[in-house]
Amino acid sequence: RCIVGGGAAGVSLAMELIDSGLKVVLLESGDMGYDDRIQSLYKGPNIGFWAEPLDEARLRMFGGSTNHWAGNCMRLDPIDFEAREGIPHSGWPITYDDVEPFYLRAQRYVETPAGDEYDTPARREAIGKPFLPFDPDRIRSVLYAESPPTAFGFVYEDQLRAAEDIAVYLFASVLEVETNGTASEVTGLRVSSIDGPEFRVRARHYVLAAGGIEIPRIMLLSNAVATNGIGNENDLVGRFFMDHMSLRPSLTAMIPRESVDLSAYTEAHFQDDGYFRTAVVASEKILREEKLPNFRFILFENTERSPGSRSAERLFRDIRDGEATPNLIGHIETLLTDKDGVTNEVYRTVTRGNEDLIPRTWLDPWISVESIPNPDSRVKLIDARDDHFGQQRVSLDWQLTALDRDANTRATEILAMELGRLGYGRVWSELMQDGSRWPRSVHHGKHHCGTTRMSDDPKTGVVDANCRVHGMSNLFIASSSFFPTPG
């Protein structure tokens, strides 16, 4: 068996196959550490919605992007697998119940507790902090685990070296998947190290585990027989690109400092078997009723001054110095929507001190919303053949729509309304100032999904429910690239 890619998926699969009776080759394009020339193979333009440069969003080295991930670990929800009204192209050919038995095994590899689902009554009691009484029909609090975070290359190197039936090859970049004359069976891989030589790998079965950008690139480049690329008879390879939109923050809430204990949400909690945090997530009921994509918030305290305080400070300074204030209208809007912050700034100015007259905690919730599947969001080959091997690079054309923007706005409104219903204070959000544009606080999860989506029907997907590429007998994909929706 041959696995292409030594990141989280490829290493996990290799580890599972130790002592299986199978001979396994794992090909990793990079070295044990970072190499500029190898990393440059990821380069390619972003021509759609802003995203991190492709050669910065992932790491091309053993262990892959687990060498720079945050370590947040949360299960998908049962509703994530459903074909949902209002979410076009949603629905998996498998269910949560099909995946659930494997979660505890997966948790071992990310070094989080492997004995339960994280959010248990015993763990909540051990935290010993109050949880906010949200309306469970709207949003709810859940515990999730934090991986150390596990760097797969470092943590599993010794076990893979010692395994007699696993051979790991570094500096092994796959240039082409070779097939028989009907492109129905893989006959081998054309591989090269960064400075040569070129060689071929042959196996019974092949698994592409190189991530949501590189897998479609390899498939599209493999066009000697299938002129559109392997597995691409229906022009689906590279389409439906998705990532987790993340607004940091999506709103600012001014919470009375003494009356509400938020530490269950703003602090990490150590227990005997690991670290846990609390997230605020959508209820299944509201996702169904409002036809929303799934979303979650992580709450952070911000020790800086509030938006109104900063705007007041800027205006006071410009008036004193006789200077015009850029974006004056925006600052005035902020003053009117954060009167507590303005009051505190006036008080500090008059008293020439640093104490607030109205003691409040500035709460910054970070929101992450799953992208809505869109066939026009895609990874595609471009004409440039300027990578180290003289091969075509890919571009990323991420196309977000009004549905995505509206979902972020509505999710933010839901949290804001709950904080208001509970009497915790005022909320300020750039999203709700102008719902027609994205705010400046947009970030991304860099979780590349959807580009080889799963479906029982080859007309709507690239792989079947067993992750086998449609129309090919021995090619499989192990990656979030096959997620029809990202959850």
Tab-separated table of C-alpha atoms in Angstrom:
chain	number	residue	atom	x	y	z
A	1	ARG	CA	0.000	0.000	0.000
A	2	CYS	CA	1.214	3.530	-0.725
A	3	ILE	CA	0.231	6.661	1.229
A	4	VAL	CA	0.991	10.078	-0.273
A	5	GLY	CA	1.445	12.754	2.392
A	6	GLY	CA	2.945	12.635	5.866
A	7	GLY	CA	0.551	14.942	7.692
A	8	ALA	CA	-2.173	14.148	10.222
A	9	ALA	CA	-4.151	11.867	7.904
A	10	GLY	CA	-1.186	10.066	6.348
A	11	VAL	CA	0.643	9.473	9.638
A	12	SER	CA	-2.549	8.287	11.389
A	13	LEU	CA	-3.225	5.810	8.589
A	14	ALA	CA	0.351	4.526	8.659
A	15	MET	CA	0.199	4.112	12.429
A	16	GLU	CA	-3.047	2.143	12.152
A	17	LEU	CA	-1.409	-0.204	9.615
A	18	ILE	CA	1.559	-1.126	11.802
A	19	ASP	CA	1.521	-4.919	12.336
A	20	SER	CA	-1.444	-5.256	9.970
A	21	GLY	CA	0.345	-7.769	7.749
A	22	LEU	CA	0.517	-5.195	4.933
A	23	LYS	CA	3.649	-3.609	3.518
A	24	VAL	CA	3.228	0.168	3.500
A	25	VAL	CA	5.173	2.979	1.860
A	26	LEU	CA	4.543	6.557	3.042
A	27	LEU	CA	5.800	9.321	0.724
A	28	GLU	CA	6.445	12.764	2.202
A	29	SER	CA	7.445	15.649	-0.063
A	30	GLY	CA	9.345	17.455	2.702
A	31	ASP	CA	12.069	16.795	5.228
A	32	MET	CA	11.812	16.332	8.981
A	33	GLY	CA	12.126	20.118	9.261
A	34	TYR	CA	11.272	23.185	7.217
A	35	ASP	CA	12.896	23.686	3.810
A	36	ASP	CA	12.314	26.862	1.745
A	37	ARG	CA	12.609	25.182	-1.636
A	38	ILE	CA	10.155	22.428	-0.762
A	39	GLN	CA	7.732	24.858	0.868
A	40	SER	CA	7.766	26.942	-2.334
A	41	LEU	CA	6.051	24.066	-4.161
A	42	TYR	CA	2.835	25.237	-2.447
A	43	LYS	CA	2.996	28.705	-4.029
A	44	GLY	CA	0.051	29.851	-6.109
A	45	PRO	CA	-2.135	32.953	-6.423
A	46	ASN	CA	-5.352	33.658	-4.528
A	47	ILE	CA	-7.714	35.144	-7.108
A	48	GLY	CA	-10.979	35.131	-5.119
A	49	PHE	CA	-11.860	36.126	-1.579
A	50	TRP	CA	-8.862	37.004	0.556
A	51	ALA	CA	-7.093	34.024	2.109
A	52	GLU	CA	-3.642	33.370	3.522
A	53	PRO	CA	-0.998	32.707	0.829
A	54	LEU	CA	-1.061	29.050	-0.154
A	55	ASP	CA	2.584	28.551	0.781
A	56	GLU	CA	1.911	29.924	4.281
A	57	ALA	CA	-1.383	28.192	5.050
A	58	ARG	CA	0.120	24.682	5.103
A	59	LEU	CA	3.523	23.184	5.962
A	60	ARG	CA	5.269	20.808	3.553
A	61	MET	CA	7.326	18.714	5.975
A	62	PHE	CA	6.942	15.494	7.933
A	63	GLY	CA	3.969	15.941	10.227
A	64	GLY	CA	2.499	18.459	7.768
A	65	SER	CA	0.468	21.290	9.197
A	66	THR	CA	0.313	19.651	12.628
A	67	ASN	CA	3.609	21.496	13.039
A	68	HIS	CA	1.673	24.770	13.413
A	69	TRP	CA	-1.894	23.976	14.422
A	70	ALA	CA	-3.710	25.380	17.455
A	71	GLY	CA	-4.792	22.019	18.899
A	72	ASN	CA	-8.548	22.648	19.255
A	73	CYS	CA	-10.417	19.324	19.092
A	74	MET	CA	-14.189	19.113	18.757
A	75	ARG	CA	-16.372	16.459	17.171
A	76	LEU	CA	-18.680	17.080	14.251
A	77	ASP	CA	-22.407	17.164	15.067
A	78	PRO	CA	-24.976	14.668	13.719
A	79	ILE	CA	-26.700	17.464	11.782
A	80	ASP	CA	-23.453	18.182	9.926
A	81	PHE	CA	-23.907	14.980	7.914
A	82	GLU	CA	-27.462	15.732	6.813
A	83	ALA	CA	-28.773	17.267	3.615
A	84	ARG	CA	-30.014	20.516	5.173
A	85	GLU	CA	-32.664	22.834	3.841
A	86	GLY	CA	-31.116	26.196	3.018
A	87	ILE	CA	-27.588	24.758	2.670
A	88	PRO	CA	-27.165	23.914	-1.037
A	89	HIS	CA	-25.083	20.838	-1.915
A	90	SER	CA	-25.115	19.660	1.724
A	91	GLY	CA	-25.393	16.038	2.811
A	92	TRP	CA	-22.922	13.194	3.258
A	93	PRO	CA	-23.483	9.592	2.107
A	94	ILE	CA	-22.547	8.543	5.653
A	95	THR	CA	-23.949	9.555	9.046
A	96	TYR	CA	-22.531	10.588	12.402
A	97	ASP	CA	-23.226	7.042	13.650
A	98	ASP	CA	-20.893	5.678	10.957
A	99	VAL	CA	-18.052	7.914	12.162
A	100	GLU	CA	-18.676	7.902	15.914
A	101	PRO	CA	-17.011	4.543	16.718
A	102	PHE	CA	-13.680	5.882	15.437
A	103	TYR	CA	-13.534	9.104	17.449
A	104	LEU	CA	-11.984	7.600	20.578
A	105	ARG	CA	-9.216	6.009	18.479
A	106	ALA	CA	-8.611	9.331	16.707
A	107	GLN	CA	-8.409	11.161	20.035
A	108	ARG	CA	-5.407	9.041	21.001
A	109	TYR	CA	-3.445	10.385	18.034
A	110	VAL	CA	-4.038	14.027	18.943
A	111	GLU	CA	-3.207	13.185	22.571
A	112	THR	CA	-6.531	14.242	24.028
A	113	PRO	CA	-8.482	12.057	26.494
A	114	ALA	CA	-9.471	8.878	24.677
A	115	GLY	CA	-12.011	7.618	27.196
A	116	ASP	CA	-15.023	9.872	26.618
A	117	GLU	CA	-16.613	12.555	24.448
A	118	TYR	CA	-15.024	15.461	26.417
A	119	ASP	CA	-18.333	17.099	27.449
A	120	THR	CA	-19.412	14.960	30.396
A	121	PRO	CA	-21.157	15.887	33.686
A	122	ALA	CA	-18.062	14.833	35.623
A	123	ARG	CA	-15.815	17.170	33.617
A	124	ARG	CA	-18.243	20.075	34.010
A	125	GLU	CA	-18.358	19.528	37.749
A	126	ALA	CA	-14.561	19.342	37.930
A	127	ILE	CA	-14.261	22.751	36.252
A	128	GLY	CA	-16.207	24.213	39.165
A	129	LYS	CA	-17.175	27.371	37.278
A	130	PRO	CA	-20.684	28.563	36.360
A	131	PHE	CA	-21.925	28.147	32.795
A	132	LEU	CA	-24.047	30.897	31.294
A	133	PRO	CA	-27.794	30.096	31.273
A	134	PHE	CA	-28.293	30.402	27.523
A	135	ASP	CA	-31.609	29.420	25.953
A	136	PRO	CA	-30.794	25.845	24.800
A	137	ASP	CA	-33.109	26.272	21.823
A	138	ARG	CA	-30.712	28.936	20.519
A	139	ILE	CA	-27.156	28.330	21.708
A	140	ARG	CA	-25.481	26.065	24.254
A	141	SER	CA	-22.165	25.623	26.011
A	142	VAL	CA	-19.958	22.609	25.219
A	143	LEU	CA	-16.576	21.397	26.448
A	144	TYR	CA	-13.878	20.621	23.934
A	145	ALA	CA	-10.307	19.420	24.374
A	146	GLU	CA	-6.989	21.036	23.566
A	147	SER	CA	-4.273	18.897	22.038
A	148	PRO	CA	-0.747	19.793	23.357
A	149	PRO	CA	-0.819	20.433	20.203
A	150	THR	CA	0.536	17.184	18.820
A	151	ALA	CA	3.221	17.539	16.127
A	152	PHE	CA	2.678	14.230	14.349
A	153	GLY	CA	6.120	14.005	12.758
A	154	PHE	CA	7.937	14.504	16.046
A	155	VAL	CA	5.605	12.384	18.201
A	156	TYR	CA	5.296	9.366	15.877
A	157	GLU	CA	8.729	9.384	14.194
A	158	ASP	CA	10.267	6.731	16.444
A	159	GLN	CA	7.335	4.313	16.148
A	160	LEU	CA	7.297	4.586	12.365
A	161	ARG	CA	11.094	4.126	12.198
A	162	ALA	CA	10.809	0.984	14.306
A	163	ALA	CA	7.916	-0.522	12.322
A	164	GLU	CA	9.252	-3.262	10.048
A	165	ASP	CA	6.254	-3.065	7.702
A	166	ILE	CA	6.250	0.761	7.250
A	167	ALA	CA	8.792	2.583	5.078
A	168	VAL	CA	8.779	6.383	5.144
A	169	TYR	CA	10.476	8.231	2.292
A	170	LEU	CA	11.268	11.932	2.749
A	171	PHE	CA	11.939	14.396	-0.106
A	172	ALA	CA	9.504	12.324	-2.182
A	173	SER	CA	7.260	14.646	-4.219
A	174	VAL	CA	4.582	12.925	-6.301
A	175	LEU	CA	4.597	14.459	-9.788
A	176	GLU	CA	2.001	12.236	-11.437
A	177	VAL	CA	-0.395	9.393	-10.774
A	178	GLU	CA	0.007	6.952	-13.653
A	179	THR	CA	-2.931	4.822	-14.806
A	180	ASN	CA	-3.909	2.105	-17.229
A	181	GLY	CA	-5.302	2.978	-20.645
A	182	THR	CA	-8.824	3.654	-19.342
A	183	ALA	CA	-7.757	5.609	-16.249
A	184	SER	CA	-9.643	3.093	-14.120
A	185	GLU	CA	-6.636	1.732	-12.208
A	186	VAL	CA	-3.487	3.333	-10.836
A	187	THR	CA	-0.395	1.569	-12.126
A	188	GLY	CA	2.216	3.638	-10.319
A	189	LEU	CA	3.395	7.012	-9.096
A	190	ARG	CA	6.063	9.192	-10.701
A	191	VAL	CA	8.064	10.637	-7.822
A	192	SER	CA	11.118	12.854	-7.455
A	193	SER	CA	13.240	14.249	-4.670
A	194	ILE	CA	13.918	17.981	-4.747
A	195	ASP	CA	17.279	17.495	-6.530
A	196	GLY	CA	16.508	14.166	-8.172
A	197	PRO	CA	16.550	11.390	-8.966
A	198	GLU	CA	13.103	10.665	-10.357
A	199	PHE	CA	11.727	7.221	-9.505
A	200	ARG	CA	8.495	5.234	-9.548
A	201	VAL	CA	6.488	3.634	-6.784
A	202	ARG	CA	4.120	0.747	-7.447
A	203	ALA	CA	1.591	-0.689	-5.011
A	204	ARG	CA	-1.749	-2.464	-4.902
A	205	HIS	CA	-3.633	0.451	-3.407
A	206	TYR	CA	-2.869	4.168	-3.209
A	207	VAL	CA	-4.105	6.768	-0.735
A	208	LEU	CA	-3.777	10.518	-1.377
A	209	ALA	CA	-3.448	12.261	1.996
A	210	ALA	CA	-1.753	15.508	0.952
A	211	GLY	CA	-4.454	18.051	1.886
A	212	GLY	CA	-7.263	19.978	0.248
A	213	ILE	CA	-5.036	21.995	-2.110
A	214	GLU	CA	-2.311	19.532	-3.097
A	215	ILE	CA	-4.564	16.515	-3.673
A	216	PRO	CA	-6.611	18.202	-6.416
A	217	ARG	CA	-3.379	19.570	-7.894
A	218	ILE	CA	-1.890	16.071	-8.142
A	219	MET	CA	-5.118	14.723	-9.659
A	220	LEU	CA	-5.378	17.529	-12.223
A	221	LEU	CA	-1.713	17.174	-13.189
A	222	SER	CA	-2.223	13.447	-13.785
A	223	ASN	CA	-3.731	13.972	-17.238
A	224	ALA	CA	-1.723	11.749	-19.566
A	225	VAL	CA	-4.713	9.416	-20.074
A	226	ALA	CA	-7.669	11.266	-18.525
A	227	THR	CA	-7.092	14.638	-20.184
A	228	ASN	CA	-9.058	16.538	-17.486
A	229	GLY	CA	-7.177	14.780	-14.693
A	230	ILE	CA	-7.918	11.541	-12.884
A	231	GLY	CA	-11.273	11.266	-11.120
A	232	ASN	CA	-12.415	14.412	-12.913
A	233	GLU	CA	-14.828	13.078	-15.508
A	234	ASN	CA	-17.544	15.390	-14.144
A	235	ASP	CA	-15.310	18.439	-13.580
A	236	LEU	CA	-15.586	18.217	-9.787
A	237	VAL	CA	-11.940	17.868	-8.748
A	238	GLY	CA	-10.920	21.149	-7.143
A	239	ARG	CA	-14.457	22.544	-6.933
A	240	PHE	CA	-16.447	23.286	-3.737
A	241	PHE	CA	-13.433	24.647	-1.863
A	242	MET	CA	-14.383	25.614	1.701
A	243	ASP	CA	-12.679	26.934	4.797
A	244	HIS	CA	-13.873	28.074	8.204
A	245	MET	CA	-14.576	31.785	8.122
A	246	SER	CA	-13.434	33.265	11.421
A	247	LEU	CA	-14.226	36.774	12.653
A	248	ARG	CA	-11.929	37.770	15.514
A	249	PRO	CA	-13.942	39.229	17.115
A	250	SER	CA	-17.430	39.132	15.636
A	251	LEU	CA	-18.726	41.446	18.378
A	252	THR	CA	-17.633	43.235	21.522
A	253	ALA	CA	-19.728	42.800	24.664
A	254	MET	CA	-19.305	45.094	27.645
A	255	ILE	CA	-20.045	42.875	30.649
A	256	PRO	CA	-20.345	44.124	34.283
A	257	ARG	CA	-17.017	43.126	35.769
A	258	GLU	CA	-18.188	42.079	39.215
A	259	SER	CA	-21.546	40.460	38.516
A	260	VAL	CA	-20.721	37.790	35.905
A	261	ASP	CA	-18.052	35.084	36.194
A	262	LEU	CA	-16.907	34.241	32.654
A	263	SER	CA	-13.861	32.191	33.579
A	264	ALA	CA	-15.510	28.927	32.471
A	265	TYR	CA	-15.250	30.358	28.942
A	266	THR	CA	-12.190	32.594	28.967
A	267	GLU	CA	-9.741	30.228	30.686
A	268	ALA	CA	-8.343	26.803	29.849
A	269	HIS	CA	-9.078	24.197	32.530
A	270	PHE	CA	-6.567	21.504	33.405
A	271	GLN	CA	-7.830	18.103	34.484
A	272	ASP	CA	-5.824	14.965	35.195
A	273	ASP	CA	-5.872	13.866	31.551
A	274	GLY	CA	-5.637	17.137	29.661
A	275	TYR	CA	-6.806	20.700	29.036
A	276	PHE	CA	-10.376	21.711	28.248
A	277	ARG	CA	-12.115	24.873	27.145
A	278	THR	CA	-15.758	25.865	26.740
A	279	ALA	CA	-17.265	26.955	23.438
A	280	VAL	CA	-20.683	28.397	22.657
A	281	VAL	CA	-22.303	26.516	19.793
A	282	ALA	CA	-25.507	26.605	17.782
A	283	SER	CA	-28.439	24.472	18.843
A	284	GLU	CA	-29.723	21.957	16.336
A	285	LYS	CA	-33.148	23.570	16.654
A	286	ILE	CA	-32.029	27.018	15.515
A	287	LEU	CA	-29.944	25.583	12.673
A	288	ARG	CA	-33.039	23.828	11.349
A	289	GLU	CA	-35.498	26.645	11.953
A	290	GLU	CA	-33.337	29.375	10.450
A	291	LYS	CA	-31.606	27.183	7.830
A	292	LEU	CA	-28.168	28.272	9.024
A	293	PRO	CA	-24.760	26.680	8.541
A	294	ASN	CA	-23.187	25.447	11.763
A	295	PHE	CA	-21.249	27.916	13.915
A	296	ARG	CA	-19.465	28.256	17.222
A	297	PHE	CA	-17.983	30.982	19.413
A	298	ILE	CA	-14.918	30.955	21.647
A	299	LEU	CA	-14.931	33.775	24.218
A	300	PHE	CA	-11.890	35.879	25.057
A	301	GLU	CA	-11.417	38.729	27.486
A	302	ASN	CA	-9.738	41.763	25.977
A	303	THR	CA	-7.748	43.933	28.362
A	304	GLU	CA	-7.515	46.869	25.948
A	305	ARG	CA	-9.938	49.785	25.907
A	306	SER	CA	-13.365	49.393	24.336
A	307	PRO	CA	-14.211	50.702	20.833
A	308	GLY	CA	-15.991	53.785	22.248
A	309	SER	CA	-13.089	54.575	24.536
A	310	ARG	CA	-10.597	54.361	21.683
A	311	SER	CA	-12.724	56.494	19.367
A	312	ALA	CA	-13.193	59.118	22.094
A	313	GLU	CA	-9.467	59.162	22.781
A	314	ARG	CA	-8.735	59.641	19.071
A	315	LEU	CA	-11.248	62.481	18.714
A	316	PHE	CA	-9.996	64.247	21.872
A	317	ARG	CA	-6.428	64.050	20.583
A	318	ASP	CA	-7.297	65.306	17.085
A	319	ILE	CA	-9.345	68.220	18.499
A	320	ARG	CA	-6.459	69.141	20.799
A	321	ASP	CA	-3.948	68.972	17.948
A	322	GLY	CA	-6.231	70.668	15.415
A	323	GLU	CA	-6.114	67.686	13.035
A	324	ALA	CA	-8.839	66.157	10.862
A	325	THR	CA	-9.973	62.703	11.993
A	326	PRO	CA	-9.983	59.994	9.297
A	327	ASN	CA	-13.255	58.019	9.126
A	328	LEU	CA	-14.989	60.595	11.316
A	329	ILE	CA	-18.464	59.149	10.671
A	330	GLY	CA	-17.304	55.703	11.789
A	331	HIS	CA	-15.890	57.106	15.026
A	332	ILE	CA	-19.138	58.997	15.725
A	333	GLU	CA	-21.153	55.792	15.144
A	334	THR	CA	-18.900	54.008	17.621
A	335	LEU	CA	-19.355	56.774	20.201
A	336	LEU	CA	-23.124	56.459	19.946
A	337	THR	CA	-23.089	52.672	20.312
A	338	ASP	CA	-20.570	52.411	23.166
A	339	LYS	CA	-21.614	55.079	25.650
A	340	ASP	CA	-20.008	53.242	28.561
A	341	GLY	CA	-16.639	53.351	26.851
A	342	VAL	CA	-17.048	57.047	26.073
A	343	THR	CA	-18.009	57.768	29.695
A	344	ASN	CA	-14.932	55.917	30.928
A	345	GLU	CA	-12.657	57.835	28.569
A	346	VAL	CA	-14.107	61.195	29.642
A	347	TYR	CA	-13.701	60.165	33.302
A	348	ARG	CA	-10.059	59.154	32.776
A	349	THR	CA	-9.367	62.398	30.912
A	350	VAL	CA	-10.931	64.583	33.622
A	351	THR	CA	-9.304	62.729	36.524
A	352	ARG	CA	-6.042	62.122	34.637
A	353	GLY	CA	-6.164	58.536	35.881
A	354	ASN	CA	-6.456	55.024	34.508
A	355	GLU	CA	-9.489	53.785	36.447
A	356	ASP	CA	-12.889	53.220	34.809
A	357	LEU	CA	-15.988	54.884	36.201
A	358	ILE	CA	-18.090	51.982	34.869
A	359	PRO	CA	-16.157	48.763	35.585
A	360	ARG	CA	-16.835	46.379	32.718
A	361	THR	CA	-15.094	43.442	31.066
A	362	TRP	CA	-14.623	43.753	27.347
A	363	LEU	CA	-15.580	40.338	25.955
A	364	ASP	CA	-14.379	39.407	22.458
A	365	PRO	CA	-16.137	36.316	21.041
A	366	TRP	CA	-14.403	34.756	18.047
A	367	ILE	CA	-16.878	33.169	15.672
A	368	SER	CA	-16.233	30.351	13.223
A	369	VAL	CA	-18.921	29.553	10.643
A	370	GLU	CA	-18.801	26.721	8.138
A	371	SER	CA	-18.636	27.853	4.517
A	372	ILE	CA	-21.629	27.067	2.346
A	373	PRO	CA	-20.687	24.667	-0.486
A	374	ASN	CA	-20.260	26.534	-3.754
A	375	PRO	CA	-19.086	24.867	-6.996
A	376	ASP	CA	-17.602	28.178	-8.170
A	377	SER	CA	-15.108	28.115	-5.282
A	378	ARG	CA	-12.288	26.089	-6.700
A	379	VAL	CA	-8.665	25.101	-6.958
A	380	LYS	CA	-7.516	24.993	-10.577
A	381	LEU	CA	-4.349	24.695	-12.605
A	382	ILE	CA	-2.823	27.864	-14.027
A	383	ASP	CA	-0.451	28.220	-16.961
A	384	ALA	CA	2.602	29.045	-14.850
A	385	ARG	CA	5.065	26.126	-14.896
A	386	ASP	CA	7.624	27.733	-12.631
A	387	ASP	CA	7.732	25.384	-9.680
A	388	HIS	CA	10.965	23.482	-8.984
A	389	PHE	CA	9.862	20.562	-11.199
A	390	GLY	CA	8.543	22.699	-14.045
A	391	GLN	CA	4.938	21.734	-13.279
A	392	GLN	CA	1.826	23.874	-13.328
A	393	ARG	CA	0.880	25.595	-10.120
A	394	VAL	CA	-2.681	26.021	-8.880
A	395	SER	CA	-4.684	29.093	-7.981
A	396	LEU	CA	-7.338	29.344	-5.287
A	397	ASP	CA	-10.576	31.073	-6.287
A	398	TRP	CA	-12.598	31.170	-3.062
A	399	GLN	CA	-16.057	32.566	-3.761
A	400	LEU	CA	-18.088	33.550	-0.706
A	401	THR	CA	-21.648	34.696	-1.274
A	402	ALA	CA	-24.285	36.755	0.505
A	403	LEU	CA	-25.429	33.499	2.158
A	404	ASP	CA	-22.065	33.249	3.939
A	405	ARG	CA	-22.071	36.883	5.040
A	406	ASP	CA	-25.678	36.735	6.208
A	407	ALA	CA	-24.961	33.560	8.195
A	408	ASN	CA	-22.089	35.260	10.053
A	409	THR	CA	-24.290	38.263	10.772
A	410	ARG	CA	-27.203	36.186	11.996
A	411	ALA	CA	-25.033	33.980	14.225
A	412	THR	CA	-23.555	37.136	15.774
A	413	GLU	CA	-27.045	38.537	16.338
A	414	ILE	CA	-28.118	35.334	18.093
A	415	LEU	CA	-25.281	35.571	20.618
A	416	ALA	CA	-25.868	39.322	21.054
A	417	MET	CA	-29.569	38.790	21.737
A	418	GLU	CA	-28.812	36.093	24.304
A	419	LEU	CA	-26.323	38.340	26.123
A	420	GLY	CA	-28.953	41.093	26.110
A	421	ARG	CA	-31.732	38.766	27.279
A	422	LEU	CA	-29.565	37.745	30.228
A	423	GLY	CA	-28.968	41.395	31.089
A	424	TYR	CA	-25.190	41.155	30.737
A	425	GLY	CA	-24.654	44.420	28.910
A	426	ARG	CA	-24.382	46.164	25.578
A	427	VAL	CA	-22.985	44.668	22.387
A	428	TRP	CA	-21.100	46.374	19.563
A	429	SER	CA	-20.410	44.700	16.196
A	430	GLU	CA	-19.016	45.911	12.914
A	431	LEU	CA	-21.036	43.156	11.211
A	432	MET	CA	-24.270	44.766	12.304
A	433	GLN	CA	-23.171	48.254	11.263
A	434	ASP	CA	-23.119	47.304	7.592
A	435	GLY	CA	-24.448	43.888	6.636
A	436	SER	CA	-23.450	44.350	2.999
A	437	ARG	CA	-19.695	43.994	3.499
A	438	TRP	CA	-17.223	41.875	5.395
A	439	PRO	CA	-15.608	43.498	8.451
A	440	ARG	CA	-11.881	44.012	8.830
A	441	SER	CA	-11.517	41.241	11.408
A	442	VAL	CA	-11.787	38.330	8.938
A	443	HIS	CA	-9.475	35.378	9.537
A	444	HIS	CA	-9.591	31.793	8.334
A	445	GLY	CA	-9.187	28.392	9.912
A	446	LYS	CA	-6.907	27.269	7.059
A	447	HIS	CA	-8.919	24.043	7.044
A	448	HIS	CA	-9.074	23.270	3.319
A	449	CYS	CA	-12.187	21.231	2.617
A	450	GLY	CA	-14.467	20.107	-0.189
A	451	THR	CA	-12.192	19.852	-3.224
A	452	THR	CA	-12.697	16.078	-3.679
A	453	ARG	CA	-16.142	15.854	-2.102
A	454	MET	CA	-17.813	12.595	-1.035
A	455	SER	CA	-21.007	11.391	-2.703
A	456	ASP	CA	-22.646	8.124	-3.711
A	457	ASP	CA	-23.216	9.654	-7.149
A	458	PRO	CA	-20.134	10.326	-9.325
A	459	LYS	CA	-22.036	13.210	-10.901
A	460	THR	CA	-21.996	15.076	-7.574
A	461	GLY	CA	-18.805	13.848	-5.925
A	462	VAL	CA	-15.255	12.641	-6.447
A	463	VAL	CA	-15.110	9.799	-3.885
A	464	ASP	CA	-17.679	7.331	-2.592
A	465	ALA	CA	-18.617	6.555	1.018
A	466	ASN	CA	-15.461	4.443	1.392
A	467	CYS	CA	-13.265	7.306	0.178
A	468	ARG	CA	-12.520	5.514	-3.111
A	469	VAL	CA	-12.281	7.731	-6.187
A	470	HIS	CA	-15.271	7.084	-8.449
A	471	GLY	CA	-14.377	5.036	-11.503
A	472	MET	CA	-10.991	3.934	-10.115
A	473	SER	CA	-10.428	0.580	-8.484
A	474	ASN	CA	-7.443	1.286	-6.238
A	475	LEU	CA	-7.206	5.026	-5.526
A	476	PHE	CA	-8.475	6.434	-2.221
A	477	ILE	CA	-8.407	9.845	-0.523
A	478	ALA	CA	-7.843	10.522	3.193
A	479	SER	CA	-8.337	14.232	3.754
A	480	SER	CA	-10.812	16.914	4.728
A	481	SER	CA	-10.858	17.497	0.966
A	482	PHE	CA	-13.660	14.921	0.778
A	483	PHE	CA	-15.897	16.738	3.307
A	484	PRO	CA	-19.137	17.793	1.515
A	485	THR	CA	-19.624	20.354	4.322
A	486	PRO	CA	-16.962	21.387	6.844
A	487	GLY	CA	-19.055	21.340	10.030
